[in-house]
Coordinates of C-alpha atoms in Angstrom, one line a residue:
M1 CA -24.1 2.2 2.7
Q2 CA -22.8 5.9 1.7
N3 CA -19.9 4.4 -0.6
H4 CA -20.7 3.1 -4.0
E5 CA -21.0 -0.8 -4.1
I6 CA -18.6 -2.2 -6.3
D7 CA -17.9 -5.6 -7.5
Y8 CA -14.4 -6.8 -8.2
K9 CA -12.1 -9.8 -9.5
I10 CA -8.4 -9.9 -8.5
I11 CA -6.3 -11.5 -11.5
G12 CA -3.1 -13.1 -11.5
E13 CA -0.2 -14.5 -9.1
E14 CA 3.2 -12.5 -8.7
M15 CA 2.0 -9.3 -10.7
Q16 CA -1.7 -8.9 -9.8
Y17 CA -4.3 -6.7 -11.1
V18 CA -7.9 -5.8 -9.8
E19 CA -10.9 -5.4 -12.4
V20 CA -13.7 -3.4 -11.1
E21 CA -17.2 -3.7 -12.2
L22 CA -19.0 -0.4 -12.3
D23 CA -22.8 -0.3 -12.6
P24 CA -24.1 3.0 -14.3
Q25 CA -22.9 6.1 -12.6
E26 CA -21.0 4.2 -10.1
T27 CA -17.3 5.4 -9.7
A28 CA -14.0 4.2 -8.5
I29 CA -11.0 6.2 -7.3
A30 CA -7.4 5.5 -7.6
E31 CA -3.9 6.7 -7.0
P32 CA -2.5 8.5 -10.5
G33 CA -0.3 5.8 -12.2
S34 CA -2.2 2.7 -11.1
F35 CA -4.5 2.6 -14.1
M36 CA -4.1 -0.2 -16.4
M37 CA -7.2 -0.4 -18.7
M38 CA -10.8 0.5 -18.8
D39 CA -13.8 -0.5 -21.4
D40 CA -15.5 2.3 -23.5
G41 CA -18.0 4.3 -21.8
I42 CA -16.0 4.9 -18.7
Q43 CA -15.1 8.6 -18.0
M44 CA -11.9 9.4 -16.2
Q45 CA -11.5 12.6 -14.4
T46 CA -8.8 14.1 -12.3
I47 CA -10.1 15.4 -8.9
F48 CA -8.8 17.4 -6.1
S49 CA -8.6 15.2 -2.9
D50 CA -10.6 11.9 -2.6
G51 CA -13.9 12.9 -3.8
S52 CA -15.4 11.5 -0.4
A53 CA -18.6 13.1 1.4
Q54 CA -16.0 14.4 3.9
N55 CA -14.6 16.4 1.5
N56 CA -17.6 18.8 -0.2
S57 CA -16.5 22.1 0.5
I58 CA -13.4 23.9 -1.0
L59 CA -11.8 24.3 2.4
D60 CA -12.2 20.4 3.0
K61 CA -10.7 19.6 -0.1
L62 CA -7.8 22.0 0.4
F63 CA -7.1 20.5 3.9
S64 CA -7.4 16.9 2.7
A65 CA -5.3 17.5 -0.2
G66 CA -2.7 19.4 1.9
K67 CA -2.6 16.4 4.6
R68 CA -1.8 14.0 1.6
L69 CA 1.0 16.2 0.5
L70 CA 2.4 16.1 3.8
A71 CA 2.4 12.6 3.9
G72 CA 4.2 12.4 0.3
E73 CA 1.1 11.4 -1.8
N74 CA -0.2 13.2 -4.7
M75 CA -2.7 16.0 -4.1
F76 CA -4.9 15.0 -6.7
M77 CA -6.7 11.5 -7.5
T78 CA -8.4 10.1 -10.5
A79 CA -12.0 8.9 -10.7
Y80 CA -13.5 6.7 -13.2
T81 CA -17.1 6.7 -13.6
N82 CA -19.3 4.4 -15.7
I83 CA -21.3 7.0 -17.8
S84 CA -22.5 4.4 -20.3
P85 CA -26.4 3.4 -20.4
L86 CA -25.8 0.1 -21.6
G87 CA -25.0 -1.6 -18.6
K88 CA -21.9 -2.7 -16.3
K89 CA -18.3 -1.5 -17.4
H90 CA -15.0 -2.7 -16.1
V91 CA -11.9 -0.5 -15.3
S92 CA -8.5 -2.3 -14.1
F93 CA -5.7 -1.1 -11.8
A94 CA -2.2 -2.7 -11.6
A95 CA 0.1 -3.3 -9.0
P96 CA 3.3 -1.6 -8.8
Y97 CA 5.7 -4.1 -8.0
P98 CA 5.5 -8.1 -7.4
G99 CA 3.3 -8.8 -4.6
K100 CA -0.2 -9.3 -3.5
I101 CA -3.5 -6.9 -3.7
I102 CA -5.5 -7.1 -0.5
P103 CA -9.5 -6.2 -0.9
L104 CA -10.8 -4.6 2.1
N105 CA -14.5 -4.6 3.1
L106 CA -14.5 -1.5 5.2
N107 CA -18.0 -2.2 6.7
E108 CA -16.8 -5.5 8.0
L109 CA -13.4 -3.9 9.3
G110 CA -14.9 -1.5 11.7
G111 CA -15.0 1.5 9.1
K112 CA -11.2 2.1 9.5
V113 CA -7.8 0.7 8.3
I114 CA -4.7 2.5 8.9
C115 CA -1.9 1.4 6.4
Q116 CA 1.6 2.3 5.3
K117 CA 1.5 5.4 3.3
D118 CA 2.1 3.6 -0.1
A119 CA -0.1 0.7 0.1
F120 CA -3.2 2.3 -1.1
L121 CA -4.3 1.2 -4.5
C122 CA -7.8 2.1 -5.4
A123 CA -11.2 2.3 -3.9
A124 CA -14.9 2.7 -4.2
K125 CA -16.1 6.5 -4.3
G126 CA -16.7 7.5 -1.0
V127 CA -14.1 5.9 0.8
S128 CA -12.0 8.9 2.6
I129 CA -8.2 8.5 2.2
S130 CA -6.4 10.6 4.5
I131 CA -3.3 10.7 7.0
E132 CA -3.0 9.1 10.5
F133 CA -0.5 10.9 12.9
Q134 CA 1.1 8.6 15.3
K135 CA 0.3 10.2 18.8
K136 CA 3.4 9.0 20.4
L137 CA 6.7 10.6 19.8
G138 CA 8.9 7.7 19.9
T139 CA 6.6 5.7 17.6
G140 CA 6.6 8.5 15.2
L141 CA 10.5 8.9 15.1
F142 CA 11.5 5.2 15.0
G143 CA 8.3 3.7 13.9
G144 CA 9.8 3.2 10.3
E145 CA 7.0 4.9 8.7
G146 CA 7.6 8.4 10.5
F147 CA 4.9 10.2 12.3
I148 CA 2.2 9.7 9.4
M149 CA 0.6 6.5 8.0
E150 CA -2.5 6.5 5.6
K151 CA -6.1 6.3 6.9
L152 CA -8.8 4.4 5.0
E153 CA -12.2 5.1 6.2
G154 CA -15.7 4.3 4.9
D155 CA -18.2 1.4 4.4
G156 CA -17.1 0.5 0.8
M157 CA -14.4 -1.7 -0.8
A158 CA -10.7 -0.5 -0.8
F159 CA -7.7 -2.3 -2.0
M160 CA -4.1 -2.2 -0.7
H161 CA -1.1 -3.6 -2.4
A162 CA 2.1 -5.1 -0.7
G163 CA 5.3 -6.8 -1.6
G164 CA 6.0 -10.6 -1.8
H165 CA 3.5 -13.0 0.2
I166 CA 0.8 -11.5 2.5
V167 CA 0.0 -13.1 6.0
E168 CA -3.5 -12.1 7.7
R169 CA -3.2 -12.3 11.3
V170 CA -6.3 -11.7 13.7
L171 CA -5.0 -10.7 17.0
E172 CA -7.0 -11.7 20.4
P173 CA -7.8 -9.1 22.8
G174 CA -4.2 -8.5 24.6
E175 CA -2.2 -10.6 22.2
R176 CA 0.8 -8.9 21.1
L177 CA 3.0 -9.3 17.9
K178 CA 6.4 -8.1 17.0
I179 CA 7.1 -7.4 13.4
D180 CA 9.8 -5.7 11.4
T181 CA 8.7 -2.0 11.0
G182 CA 9.0 -2.2 7.3
C183 CA 6.9 -5.7 7.1
I184 CA 3.7 -3.8 8.2
V185 CA 0.9 -3.4 5.5
G186 CA -1.8 -2.3 7.5
F187 CA -4.1 -3.0 10.6
T188 CA -7.6 -2.3 11.9
A189 CA -8.5 0.7 14.1
S190 CA -8.6 -1.5 17.2
V191 CA -5.1 -2.6 17.0
S192 CA -2.7 -0.3 19.3
Y193 CA 0.6 0.3 17.7
D194 CA 3.9 1.0 19.4
I195 CA 7.8 0.3 18.9
E196 CA 10.1 -1.8 21.0
F197 CA 13.8 -1.4 21.6
I198 CA 15.4 -4.6 20.5
G199 CA 18.2 -4.2 23.2
G200 CA 21.5 -6.0 23.5
I201 CA 24.8 -4.4 22.0
K202 CA 25.4 -7.3 19.7
N203 CA 21.8 -7.4 18.5
T204 CA 21.6 -3.9 17.9
L205 CA 25.0 -3.5 16.2
F206 CA 25.4 -6.9 14.5
G207 CA 21.7 -8.2 14.2
G208 CA 21.1 -6.7 10.9
E209 CA 17.5 -6.2 11.8
G210 CA 17.1 -2.7 12.9
V211 CA 17.1 -1.3 16.2
F212 CA 13.5 -1.2 16.9
F213 CA 10.5 -3.8 16.3
A214 CA 7.1 -2.5 15.7
L215 CA 4.7 -4.0 18.5
L216 CA 1.1 -4.4 17.6
Q217 CA -1.7 -5.5 20.2
G218 CA -5.2 -6.7 19.5
P219 CA -8.0 -7.0 19.3
G220 CA -7.6 -6.7 15.4
T221 CA -6.6 -7.7 12.1
V222 CA -3.2 -7.2 10.9
W223 CA -1.6 -7.6 7.6
V224 CA 2.0 -8.2 7.1
Q225 CA 4.2 -8.8 3.9
T226 CA 7.3 -10.8 3.3
L227 CA 8.9 -8.2 0.8
P228 CA 8.8 -4.7 1.7
I229 CA 9.7 -2.4 -1.3
S230 CA 12.4 -0.7 0.4
R231 CA 14.1 -3.8 1.3
L232 CA 13.8 -5.0 -2.3
A233 CA 15.2 -1.6 -3.6
G234 CA 18.1 -1.9 -1.4
R235 CA 19.3 -5.3 -2.5
I236 CA 18.9 -4.2 -6.0
L237 CA 21.3 -1.0 -5.0
A238 CA 23.6 -3.1 -3.3
Y239 CA 23.7 -5.6 -6.2
G240 CA 24.3 -2.8 -9.0
T241 CA 26.9 -1.0 -6.6
Y242 CA 29.8 -3.6 -7.5
K243 CA 31.1 -5.2 -10.5
Q244 CA 29.8 -8.6 -11.4
K245 CA 32.4 -11.2 -12.4
G246 CA 30.4 -14.0 -13.4
E247 CA 29.4 -17.3 -11.5
G248 CA 32.8 -19.0 -12.7
S249 CA 36.0 -17.3 -13.1
I250 CA 36.7 -19.4 -16.5
L251 CA 33.0 -18.5 -17.9
G252 CA 33.2 -14.9 -16.5
A253 CA 36.4 -14.2 -18.3
L254 CA 35.0 -15.9 -21.5
G255 CA 32.0 -13.9 -21.2
G256 CA 33.7 -10.9 -20.6
W257 CA 36.1 -11.4 -23.9
I258 CA 33.2 -12.2 -26.0
D259 CA 31.3 -8.8 -24.9
G260 CA 34.5 -6.8 -25.6
D261 CA 35.4 -6.2 -21.8
N262 CA 39.1 -6.9 -21.4
S263 CA 39.2 -5.4 -17.9
R264 CA 38.3 -8.5 -16.1

């Protein structure tokens, strides 16, 4: 294996975190802002690009960082290395919102997984985190994530995060699955990705499900989330744009009077 071999444990239910166990001189990489806690003896270092073997030269690092910036991601990543001679150490990374952490053994998944651009959480050093351009114009324009998705490559462990409950589907050759574009978390490289127009004026105008499906065709593995962060944010925003009147008119008025709000 070219990537560092790390052990891990996922802890929690709705708000999970992953605890990574590092042997001496082993390193994990993570997105800035995902760090939770670590043992004494682990060195934290901000690095340019992802620290993979594919990005050894300055030009490669600049190119990789530029692609991540184009995808709306941070140009820098954080590396956590066990520099202690006293044995194994642990570092933990927390999920940014309610959902599940998905462990990916890239060695068992064909060495490559394509995911939505905010799904990556952390990985073993050596895993390449880059971008995946959609080859078809229609897929890029209407596929929900634009022209660009994220690409995880290597033979080590990587971790994705997604909202709500996670469904893992293994598609047989030629088997097709239609998914809401925002509900896709990721899929293996052998899965073909396209979009399909829902069709019908009533469906388009009043269906409330958007205009396009994502169409995934096997063989390969697909991960689907029940609660995309965009959907959650939209509901919270809609809830906060109108004034709440309380669950019942009497209790609502009484609560407003106690709080000093006489505008009810």
